[in-house]
Coordinates of C-alpha atoms and ligand atoms in Angstrom, one line a residue:
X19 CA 19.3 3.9 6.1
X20 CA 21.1 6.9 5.5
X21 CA 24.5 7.2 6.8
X22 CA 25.1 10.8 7.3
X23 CA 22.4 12.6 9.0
X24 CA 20.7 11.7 12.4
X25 CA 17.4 12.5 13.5
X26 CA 19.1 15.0 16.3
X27 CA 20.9 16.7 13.8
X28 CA 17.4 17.3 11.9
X29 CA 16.9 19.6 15.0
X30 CA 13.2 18.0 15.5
X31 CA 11.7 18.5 19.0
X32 CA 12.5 16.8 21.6
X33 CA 9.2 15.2 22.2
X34 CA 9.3 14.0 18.6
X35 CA 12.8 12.2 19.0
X36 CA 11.3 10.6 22.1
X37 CA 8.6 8.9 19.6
X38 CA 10.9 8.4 16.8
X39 CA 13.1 6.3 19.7
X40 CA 10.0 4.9 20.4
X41 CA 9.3 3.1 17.3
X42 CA 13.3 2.0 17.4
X43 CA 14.0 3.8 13.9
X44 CA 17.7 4.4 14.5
X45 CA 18.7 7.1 11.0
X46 CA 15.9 8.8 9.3
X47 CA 15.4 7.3 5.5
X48 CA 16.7 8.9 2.1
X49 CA 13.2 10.6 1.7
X50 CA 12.8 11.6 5.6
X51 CA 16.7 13.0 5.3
X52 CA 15.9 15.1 2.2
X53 CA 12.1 16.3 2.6
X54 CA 12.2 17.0 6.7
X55 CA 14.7 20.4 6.2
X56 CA 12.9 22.0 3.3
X57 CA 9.3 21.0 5.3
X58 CA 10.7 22.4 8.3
X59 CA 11.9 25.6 6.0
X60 CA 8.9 26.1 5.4
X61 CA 9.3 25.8 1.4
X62 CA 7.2 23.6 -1.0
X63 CA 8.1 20.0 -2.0
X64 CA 7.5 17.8 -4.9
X65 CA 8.0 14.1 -4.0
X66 CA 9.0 11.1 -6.0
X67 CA 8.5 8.7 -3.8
X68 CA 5.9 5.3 -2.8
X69 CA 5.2 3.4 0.2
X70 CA 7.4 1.5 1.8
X71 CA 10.0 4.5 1.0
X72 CA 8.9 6.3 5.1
X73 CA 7.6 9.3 3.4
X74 CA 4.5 9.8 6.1
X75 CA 7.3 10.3 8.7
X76 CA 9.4 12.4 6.1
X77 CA 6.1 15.0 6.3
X78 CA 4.4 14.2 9.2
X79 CA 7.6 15.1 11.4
X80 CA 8.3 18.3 10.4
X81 CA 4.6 19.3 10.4
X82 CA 4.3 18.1 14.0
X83 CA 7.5 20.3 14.9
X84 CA 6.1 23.5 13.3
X85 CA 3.1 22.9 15.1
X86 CA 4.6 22.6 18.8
X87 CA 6.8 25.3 18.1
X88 CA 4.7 28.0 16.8
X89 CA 1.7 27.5 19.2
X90 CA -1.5 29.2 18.5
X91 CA -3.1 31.7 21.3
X92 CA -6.4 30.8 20.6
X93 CA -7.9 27.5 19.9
X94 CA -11.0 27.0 17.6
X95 CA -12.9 24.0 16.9
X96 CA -13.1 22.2 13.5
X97 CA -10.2 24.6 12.1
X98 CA -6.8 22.5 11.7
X99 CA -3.3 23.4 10.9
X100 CA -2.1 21.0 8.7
X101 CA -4.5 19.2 6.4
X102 CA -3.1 15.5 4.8
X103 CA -5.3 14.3 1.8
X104 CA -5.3 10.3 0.6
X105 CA -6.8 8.4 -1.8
X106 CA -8.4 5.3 0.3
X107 CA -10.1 5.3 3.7
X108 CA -7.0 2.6 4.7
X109 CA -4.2 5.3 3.7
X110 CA -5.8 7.9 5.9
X111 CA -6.4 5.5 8.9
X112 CA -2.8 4.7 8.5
X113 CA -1.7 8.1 8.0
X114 CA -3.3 9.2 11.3
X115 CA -2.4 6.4 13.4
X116 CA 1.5 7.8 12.3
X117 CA 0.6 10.8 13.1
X118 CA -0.6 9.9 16.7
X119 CA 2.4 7.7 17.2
X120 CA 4.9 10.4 16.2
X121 CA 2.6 12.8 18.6
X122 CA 2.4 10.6 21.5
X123 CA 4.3 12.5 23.5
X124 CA 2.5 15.6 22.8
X125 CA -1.2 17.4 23.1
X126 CA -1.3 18.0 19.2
X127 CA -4.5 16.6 18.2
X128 CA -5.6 15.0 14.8
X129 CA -8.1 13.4 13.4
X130 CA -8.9 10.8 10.9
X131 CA -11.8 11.7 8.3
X132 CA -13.4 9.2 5.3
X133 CA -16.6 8.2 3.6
X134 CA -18.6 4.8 4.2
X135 CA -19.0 5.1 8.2
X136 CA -21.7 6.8 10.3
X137 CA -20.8 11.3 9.6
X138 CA -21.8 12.0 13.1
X139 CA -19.2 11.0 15.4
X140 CA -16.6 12.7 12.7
X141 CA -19.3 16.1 13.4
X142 CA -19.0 15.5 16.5
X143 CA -15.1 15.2 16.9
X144 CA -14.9 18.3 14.8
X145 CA -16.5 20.0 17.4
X146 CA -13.2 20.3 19.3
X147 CA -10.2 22.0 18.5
X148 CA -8.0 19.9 16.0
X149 CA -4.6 20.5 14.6
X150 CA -4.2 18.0 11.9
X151 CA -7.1 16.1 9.6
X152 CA -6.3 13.1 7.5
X153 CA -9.2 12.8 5.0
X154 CA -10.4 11.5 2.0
X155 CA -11.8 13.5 -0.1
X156 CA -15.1 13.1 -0.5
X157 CA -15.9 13.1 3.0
X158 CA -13.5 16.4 3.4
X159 CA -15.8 18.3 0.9
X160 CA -19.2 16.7 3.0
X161 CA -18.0 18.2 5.8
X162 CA -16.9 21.7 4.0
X163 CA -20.7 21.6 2.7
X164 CA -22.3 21.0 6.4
X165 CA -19.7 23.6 7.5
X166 CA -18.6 21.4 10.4
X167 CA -15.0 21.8 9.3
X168 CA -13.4 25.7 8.6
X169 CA -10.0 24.9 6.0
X170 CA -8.8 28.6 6.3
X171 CA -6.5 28.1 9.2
X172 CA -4.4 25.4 7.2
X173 CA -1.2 26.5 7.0
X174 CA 0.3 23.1 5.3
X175 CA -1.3 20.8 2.9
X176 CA 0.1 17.5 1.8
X177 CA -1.5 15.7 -1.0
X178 CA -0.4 12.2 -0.7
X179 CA -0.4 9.7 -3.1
X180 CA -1.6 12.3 -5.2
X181 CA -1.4 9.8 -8.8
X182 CA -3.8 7.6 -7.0
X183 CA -6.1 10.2 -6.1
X184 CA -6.0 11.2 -9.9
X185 CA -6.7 7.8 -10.9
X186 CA -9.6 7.7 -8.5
X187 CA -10.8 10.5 -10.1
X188 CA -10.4 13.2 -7.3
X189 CA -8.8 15.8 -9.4
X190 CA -12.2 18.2 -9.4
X191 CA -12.6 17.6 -5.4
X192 CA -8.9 18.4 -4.8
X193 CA -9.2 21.2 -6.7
X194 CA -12.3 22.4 -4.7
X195 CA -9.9 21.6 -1.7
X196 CA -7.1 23.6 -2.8
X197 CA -9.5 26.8 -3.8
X198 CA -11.1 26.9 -0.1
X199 CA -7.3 27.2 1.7
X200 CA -5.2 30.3 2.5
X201 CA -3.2 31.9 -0.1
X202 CA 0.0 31.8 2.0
X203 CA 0.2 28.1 2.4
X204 CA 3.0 25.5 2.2
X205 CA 2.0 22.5 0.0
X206 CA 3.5 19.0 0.0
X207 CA 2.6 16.6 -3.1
X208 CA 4.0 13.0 -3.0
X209 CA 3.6 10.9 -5.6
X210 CA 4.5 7.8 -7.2
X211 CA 4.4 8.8 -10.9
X212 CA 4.9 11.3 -12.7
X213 CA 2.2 11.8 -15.5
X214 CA 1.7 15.1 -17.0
X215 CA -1.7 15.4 -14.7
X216 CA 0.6 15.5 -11.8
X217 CA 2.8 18.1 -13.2
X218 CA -0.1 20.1 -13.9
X219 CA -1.5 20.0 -10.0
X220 CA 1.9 20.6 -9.1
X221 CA 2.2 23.9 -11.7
X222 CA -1.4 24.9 -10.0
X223 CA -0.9 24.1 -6.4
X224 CA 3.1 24.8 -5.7
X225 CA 5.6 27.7 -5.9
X226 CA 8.7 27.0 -6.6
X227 CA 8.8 23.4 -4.9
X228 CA 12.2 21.7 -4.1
X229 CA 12.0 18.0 -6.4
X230 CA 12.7 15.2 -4.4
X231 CA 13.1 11.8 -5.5
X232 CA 14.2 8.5 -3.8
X233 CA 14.5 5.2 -6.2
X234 CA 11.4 3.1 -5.2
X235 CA 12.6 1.1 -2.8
X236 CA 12.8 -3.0 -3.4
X237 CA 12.9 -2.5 -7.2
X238 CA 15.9 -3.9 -7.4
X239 CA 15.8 -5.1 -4.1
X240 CA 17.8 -8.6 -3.3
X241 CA 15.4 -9.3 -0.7
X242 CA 12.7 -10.5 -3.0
X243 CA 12.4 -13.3 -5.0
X244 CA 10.8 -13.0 -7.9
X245 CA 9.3 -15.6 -9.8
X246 CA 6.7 -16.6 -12.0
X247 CA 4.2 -19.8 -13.1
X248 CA 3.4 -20.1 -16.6
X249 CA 0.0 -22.1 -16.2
X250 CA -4.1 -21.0 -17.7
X251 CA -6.6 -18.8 -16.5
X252 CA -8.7 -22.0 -15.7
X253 CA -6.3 -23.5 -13.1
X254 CA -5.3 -20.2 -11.7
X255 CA -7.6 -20.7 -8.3
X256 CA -6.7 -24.0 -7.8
X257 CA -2.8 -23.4 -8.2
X258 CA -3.4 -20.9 -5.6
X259 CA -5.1 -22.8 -3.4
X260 CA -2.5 -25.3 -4.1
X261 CA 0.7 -23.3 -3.5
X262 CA -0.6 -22.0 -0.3
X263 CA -2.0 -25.0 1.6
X264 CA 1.7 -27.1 0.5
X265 CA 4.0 -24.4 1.3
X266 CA 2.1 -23.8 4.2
X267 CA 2.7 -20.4 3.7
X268 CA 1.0 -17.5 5.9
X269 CA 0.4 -13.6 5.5
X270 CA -0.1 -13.8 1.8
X271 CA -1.6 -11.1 0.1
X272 CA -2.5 -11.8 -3.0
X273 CA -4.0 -9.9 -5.9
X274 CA -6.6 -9.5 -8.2
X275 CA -7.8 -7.1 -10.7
X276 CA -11.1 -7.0 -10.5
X277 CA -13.6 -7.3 -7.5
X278 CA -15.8 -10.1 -8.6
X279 CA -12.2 -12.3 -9.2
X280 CA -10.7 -11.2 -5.8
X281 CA -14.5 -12.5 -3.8
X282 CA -14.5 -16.0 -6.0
X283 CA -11.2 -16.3 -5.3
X284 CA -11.5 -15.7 -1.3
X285 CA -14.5 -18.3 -1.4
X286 CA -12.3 -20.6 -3.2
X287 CA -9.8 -20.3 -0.6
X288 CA -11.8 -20.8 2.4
X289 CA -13.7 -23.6 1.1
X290 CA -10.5 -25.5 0.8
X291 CA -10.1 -24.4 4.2
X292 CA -7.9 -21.4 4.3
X293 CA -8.5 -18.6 6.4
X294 CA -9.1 -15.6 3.4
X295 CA -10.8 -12.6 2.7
X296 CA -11.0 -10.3 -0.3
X297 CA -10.5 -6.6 0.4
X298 CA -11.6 -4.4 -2.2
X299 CA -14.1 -1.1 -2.7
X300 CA -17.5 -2.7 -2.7
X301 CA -16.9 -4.3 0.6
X302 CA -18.2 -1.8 3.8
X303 CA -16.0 -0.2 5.9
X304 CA -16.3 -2.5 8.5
X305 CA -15.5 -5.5 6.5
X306 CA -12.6 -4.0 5.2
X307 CA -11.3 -2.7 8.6
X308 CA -12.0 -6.2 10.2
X309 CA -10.2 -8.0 7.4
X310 CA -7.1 -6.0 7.3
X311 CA -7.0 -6.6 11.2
X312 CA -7.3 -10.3 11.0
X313 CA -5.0 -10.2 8.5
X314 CA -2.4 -8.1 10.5
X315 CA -2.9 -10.1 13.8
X316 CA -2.4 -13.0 12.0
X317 CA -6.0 -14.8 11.7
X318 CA -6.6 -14.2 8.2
X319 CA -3.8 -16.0 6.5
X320 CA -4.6 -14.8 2.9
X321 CA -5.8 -11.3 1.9
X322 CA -7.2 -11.5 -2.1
X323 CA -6.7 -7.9 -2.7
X324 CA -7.6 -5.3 -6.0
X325 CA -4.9 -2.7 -6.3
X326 CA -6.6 -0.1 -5.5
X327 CA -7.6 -1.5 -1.9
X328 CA -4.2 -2.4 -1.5
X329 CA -2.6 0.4 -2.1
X330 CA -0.8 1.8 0.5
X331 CA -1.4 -0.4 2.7
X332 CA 1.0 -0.6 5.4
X333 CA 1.6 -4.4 6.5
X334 CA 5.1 -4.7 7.8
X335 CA 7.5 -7.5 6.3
X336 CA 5.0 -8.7 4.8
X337 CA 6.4 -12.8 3.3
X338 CA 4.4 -13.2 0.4
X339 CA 2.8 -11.4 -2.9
X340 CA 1.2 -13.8 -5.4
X341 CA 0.2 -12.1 -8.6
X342 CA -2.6 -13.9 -9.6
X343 CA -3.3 -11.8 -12.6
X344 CA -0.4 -9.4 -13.7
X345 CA -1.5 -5.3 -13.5
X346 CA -2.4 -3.6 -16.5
X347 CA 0.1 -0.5 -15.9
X348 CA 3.6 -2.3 -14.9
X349 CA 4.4 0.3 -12.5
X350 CA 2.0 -1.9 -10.8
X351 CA 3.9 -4.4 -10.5
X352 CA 6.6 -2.7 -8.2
X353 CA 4.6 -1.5 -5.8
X354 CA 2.3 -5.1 -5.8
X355 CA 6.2 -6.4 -4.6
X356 CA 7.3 -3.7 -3.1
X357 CA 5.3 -5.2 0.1
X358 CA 8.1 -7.8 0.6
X359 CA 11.4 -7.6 1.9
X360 CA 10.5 -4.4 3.8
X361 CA 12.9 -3.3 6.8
X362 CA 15.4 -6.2 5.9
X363 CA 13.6 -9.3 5.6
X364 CA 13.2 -11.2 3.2
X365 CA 10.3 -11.8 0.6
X366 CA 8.7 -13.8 -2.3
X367 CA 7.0 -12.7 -4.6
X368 CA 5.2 -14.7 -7.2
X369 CA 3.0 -13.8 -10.5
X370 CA 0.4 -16.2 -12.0
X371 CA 0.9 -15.6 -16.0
X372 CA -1.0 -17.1 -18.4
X373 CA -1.0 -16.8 -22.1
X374 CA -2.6 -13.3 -22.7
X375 CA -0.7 -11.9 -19.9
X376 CA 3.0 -12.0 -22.5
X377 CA 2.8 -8.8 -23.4
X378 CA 2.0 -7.5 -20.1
X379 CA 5.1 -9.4 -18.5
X380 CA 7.6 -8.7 -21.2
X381 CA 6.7 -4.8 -20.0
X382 CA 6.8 -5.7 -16.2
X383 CA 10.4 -7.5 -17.3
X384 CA 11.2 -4.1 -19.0
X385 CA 10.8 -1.6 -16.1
X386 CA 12.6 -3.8 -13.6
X387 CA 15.5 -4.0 -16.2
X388 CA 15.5 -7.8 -15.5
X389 CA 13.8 -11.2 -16.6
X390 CA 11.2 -13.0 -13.9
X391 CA 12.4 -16.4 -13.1
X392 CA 10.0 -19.1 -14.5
X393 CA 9.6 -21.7 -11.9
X394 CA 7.6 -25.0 -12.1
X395 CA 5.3 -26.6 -9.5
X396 CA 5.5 -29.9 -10.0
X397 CA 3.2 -31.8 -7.6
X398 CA -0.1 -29.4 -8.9
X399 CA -2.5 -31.8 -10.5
X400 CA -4.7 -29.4 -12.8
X401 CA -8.1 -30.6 -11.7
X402 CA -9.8 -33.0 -14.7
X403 CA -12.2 -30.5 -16.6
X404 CA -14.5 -33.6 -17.6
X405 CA -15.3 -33.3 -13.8
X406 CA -15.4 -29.7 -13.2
X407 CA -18.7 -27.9 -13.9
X408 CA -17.6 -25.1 -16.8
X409 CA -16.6 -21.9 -14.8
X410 CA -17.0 -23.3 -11.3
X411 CA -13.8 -23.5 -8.9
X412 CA -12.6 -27.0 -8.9
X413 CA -12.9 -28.8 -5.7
X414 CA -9.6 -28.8 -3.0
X415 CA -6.9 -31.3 -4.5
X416 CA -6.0 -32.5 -1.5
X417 CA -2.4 -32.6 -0.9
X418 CA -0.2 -35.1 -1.6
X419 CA 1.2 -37.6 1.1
X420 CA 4.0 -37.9 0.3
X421 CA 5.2 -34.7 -1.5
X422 CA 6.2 -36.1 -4.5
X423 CA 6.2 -34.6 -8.0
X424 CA 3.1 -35.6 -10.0
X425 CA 3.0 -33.4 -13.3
X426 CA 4.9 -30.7 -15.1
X427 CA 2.7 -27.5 -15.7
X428 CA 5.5 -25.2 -17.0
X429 CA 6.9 -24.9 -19.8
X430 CA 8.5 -21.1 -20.1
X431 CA 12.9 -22.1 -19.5
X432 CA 12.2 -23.2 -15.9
X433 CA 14.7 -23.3 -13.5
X434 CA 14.9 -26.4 -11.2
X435 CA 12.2 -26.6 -8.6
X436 CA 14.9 -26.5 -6.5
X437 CA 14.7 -22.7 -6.9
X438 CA 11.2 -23.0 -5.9
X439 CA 12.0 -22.7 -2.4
X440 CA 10.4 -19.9 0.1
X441 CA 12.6 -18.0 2.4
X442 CA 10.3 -19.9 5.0
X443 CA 10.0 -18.2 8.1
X444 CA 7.9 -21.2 10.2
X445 CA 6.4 -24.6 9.3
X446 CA 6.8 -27.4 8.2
X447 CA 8.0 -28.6 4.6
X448 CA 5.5 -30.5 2.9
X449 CA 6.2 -30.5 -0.8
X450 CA 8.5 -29.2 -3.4
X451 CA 7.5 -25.5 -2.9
X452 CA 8.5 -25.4 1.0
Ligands
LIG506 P1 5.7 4.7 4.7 O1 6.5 4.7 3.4 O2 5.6 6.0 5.3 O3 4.5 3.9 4.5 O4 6.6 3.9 5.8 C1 6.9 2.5 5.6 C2 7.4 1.9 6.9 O5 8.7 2.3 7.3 C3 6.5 2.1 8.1 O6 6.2 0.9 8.7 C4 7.3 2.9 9.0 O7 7.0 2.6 10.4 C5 8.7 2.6 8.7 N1 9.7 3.7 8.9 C6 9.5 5.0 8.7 N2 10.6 5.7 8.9 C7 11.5 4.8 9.3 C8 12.9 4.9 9.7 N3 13.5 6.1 9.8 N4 13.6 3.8 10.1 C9 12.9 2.6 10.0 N5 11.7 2.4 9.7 C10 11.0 3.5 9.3

C-alpha cells in the first residue's frame, strides 16, 4: 500500500499495533500514512477521500492513541472524548465495530448511537463512562435533548462522510453539534466531494486544517471490469434475473434508485428463486441489519440496494455491482464500483442502460476518462409482451439447456461475448456469461 512508512514508524501504541497485526494489514494506506501524523499532532484535517480508501483506520488510530496516552483521572458517564458523526445507521455500526477491533486490546470504551431502534438501551449504555460515540445525527441531538449524553468533554470530532450527511440534509443538526462542543477542539472532516457546502462547514468548523487527498481508489482500477448492456427499461428485471441465475453469480449487490424499484426488483428475484433482499431507508432497522448479515455470511446472494443505503457499506471484495439504473450524479457511479476489486481481487461491474440513460453515461464515461465496454448477452430471450400483463415482472425464463445463444439484444459497438466473461470465483459455467 504505501511503500515507505510502517505502522511502527507511525509511533502508535503498542496495543494498537497488536490489533493492526491482528487484522493482518501489513503498511498503513496512502490516507492512513498522511492523516495519522497531523491526527496524532493534534492539528485539523480536511480529507479527500471515500470508502474503500481505509480512512476509518486513518482517524480512528490516532484517536485511540491520544486516548491511551493522555488518560483522564476521573471518569464520568455519558461524556466521551472523541465524537465520530455518519450519515446512515450502517456507517456508524461499521465505524464502531472498527473502532472496537482497533481497541481490542485495550479498555477504551465506545459506543454505537442511531435512530430507528428502541432509545433505552443507548440511555442506558450512556449511563457508563464512554470514550468514543459513533452516531447519527438525529439520534445524537435526541439524546443531547433528554441530556443522557454531555458533548463538552469531546476533545476530537470527525465528521465523516460529511457530503453525504449534506445530502441527507444534516447540515442544521451538525451545526447544532458543532455549537454544543468545546472551543479548543480538534476536528476531522472526510469527504468524498467537494462542493462549496463542504467548504463552507469546513471554513466554520476547522482552523487552519492540513488538506489531504488520496485518488479514489479503483477509479481507474484494473481490477474491475467494466461493462455495460444496452437493453429497455421493460426487460431490465428480467435481464437481471437472467444474468444472475446463468452466470451463477453470488454476492451481487445491485442497485436501484428508488425504493419502490429496489423492493419490485427483490420480489422479482426471489420469485425466480434467488435468495434477495432490497436494503433501502424505509425498511426497519432490523430488516436492514438482518439483510446486510445474510448477505455478508453469504445467504442472501443478491442485495437490491438505493445509494443512499449502500453507501458506505463495508462488504469486503465484494465480486459483483450491476447497475440497474445509472446514478443521477456520476460521482456515483465510482463509488457504486468502487465495491469491487477491493484488497486485490478482482471485480465486475455492470450497468443496465437504456435509452434515456445516454446522457447520463456519456457523463459517467467523462469522469472516468474512459468509454464502458458494451457487451451483449446473447442467450436473454426478452419475455413476449403479448403475454406479459402491462407493468408486471415477466415470469422466470427458465434457463437454457444447453447454453446456446438465442437473440441479440445489443446493439451499442459490442465486443464479442467472449468478453462477457466473469472473473468467476466458484461454479459452474452455464452460458455465455460464465
Ligand atoms: P474504509 O475505507 O475505512 O472503509 O476501509 C476499507 C477496508 O480496508 C476495510 O475493510 C479495512 O479493514 C481495510 N483496511 C484498512 N486499512 C488497511 C490497511 N492498512 N491494509 C489493508 N487493509 C486495510
Amino acid at each position: 500500500m504505501n511503500n515507505n512508512i510502517t505502522f511502527a514508524s507511525l509511533a502508535l501504541a503498542e496495543p494498537l499495533l497488536r490489533a493492526i497485526n491482528d487484522s493482518g494489514y501489513t503498511s498503513p494506506t496512502p490516507i492512513q500514512a498522511q492523516a495519522i501524523p497531523h491526527v496524532l499532532n493534534g492539528g485539523d484535517v480536511l480529507a479527500a477521500a471515500q470508502t474503500g480508501t481505509g480512512k476509518t483506520a486513518g482517524f480512528t488510530l490516532p484517536i485511540l492513541h491520544q486516548i491511551l496516552t493522555q488518560p483522564l483521572k476521573k471518569l464520568t458517564a455519558g461524556r466521551p472524548r472523541a465524537l465520530i458523526l455518519t450519515p446512515t445507521r450502517e456507517l456508524a455500526a461499521q465505524v464502531e465495530e472498527s473502532v472496537r477491533l482497533y481497541s481490542q486490546h485495550t479498555k477504551v470504551r465506545s459506543l454505537v448511537l442511531f435512530g430507528g431502534v428502541n432509545i433505552n438501551p443507548q440511555i442506558n449504555a450512556l449511563r457508563q463512562p464512554v470514550d468514543i460515540v459513533v452516531a447519527t445525527p438525529g439520534r445524537l441531538l435526541d439524546h443531547v435533548g433528554q441530556k443522557n449524553i454531555d458533548l463538552s468533554g469531546v476533545e476530537t470530532i470527525v465528521l465523516d462522510e460529511a457530503d453525504r450527511m449534506l445530502d441527507m440534509g444534516f447540515i442544521r443538526d451538525i451545526r447544532r453539534i458543532l455549537k454544543l462542543l468545546p472551543e479548543q477542539r480538534q476536528s476531522l472532516l472526510f469527504s468524498a466531494t467537494f462542493s462549496d457546502e463542504i467548504r463552507d462547514l469546513a471554513r466554520s468548523s476547522l482552523r487552519n486544517p492540513v488538506e489531504i487527498s488520496v485518488a479514489p481508489r479503483n477509479t481507474t482500477s484494473e481490477l474491475i471490469t467494466q461493462e455495460l448492456v444496452q437493453t429497455e427499461q421493460r426487460h431490465k428485471r428480467d435481464l437481471v434475473s437472467h444474468i444472475i441465475r446463468q452466470s451463477g453469480w453470488h454476492q451481487v449487490l445491485v442497485f436501484c434508485r428508488t425504493k419502490h424499484g429496489a423492493n419490485r426488483l427483490a420480489e422479482k428475484l426471489s420469485k425466480d428463486g434467488l435468495s434477495a433482499a432490497a436494503l433501502h431507508g424505509n425498511k426497519s432497522q432490523a430488516a436492514r441489519t438482518r439483510a446486510l448479515a445474510g448477505f455478508k455470511s453469504g445467504k442472501i446472494a443478491v442485495l437490491v440496494a438505493t445509494d443512499i443505503a449502500a453507501r458506505g457499506l463495508d462488504i469486503d471484495q465484494l465480486p459483483y455491482v450491476i447497475n440497474f439504473e445509472l446514478p443521477q450524479v456520476a460521482e456515483d457511479y465510482v463509488h457504486r464500483i468502487g465495491r469491487t476489486g477491493r484488497a486485490g481481487s478482482e471485480g465486475r461491474a455492470l450497468s443496465l442502460v437504456d435509452s434515456t440513460e445516454t446522457k447520463l453515461l456519456k457523463a459517467i464515461e467523462r469522469l472516468i476518462k474512459r468509454p464502458i465496454s458494451p457487451i451483449e448477452i446473447t442467450d436473454f430471450i426478452p419475455p413476449d409482451p403479448s403475454t406479459q400483463p402491462a407493468e408486471k415482472p415477466a415470469p422466470a425464463s427458465r434457463p437454457r439447456r444447453d447454453g446456446s445463444a438465442a437473440r441479440k439484444n445489443s446493439t451499442r459497438r459490442p465486443r464479442s461475448t467472449q468478453n462477457a466473461r466473469p472473473r468467476r470465483s466458484s461454479g459452474t459455467a452455464p452460458s455465455n456469461l460464465s
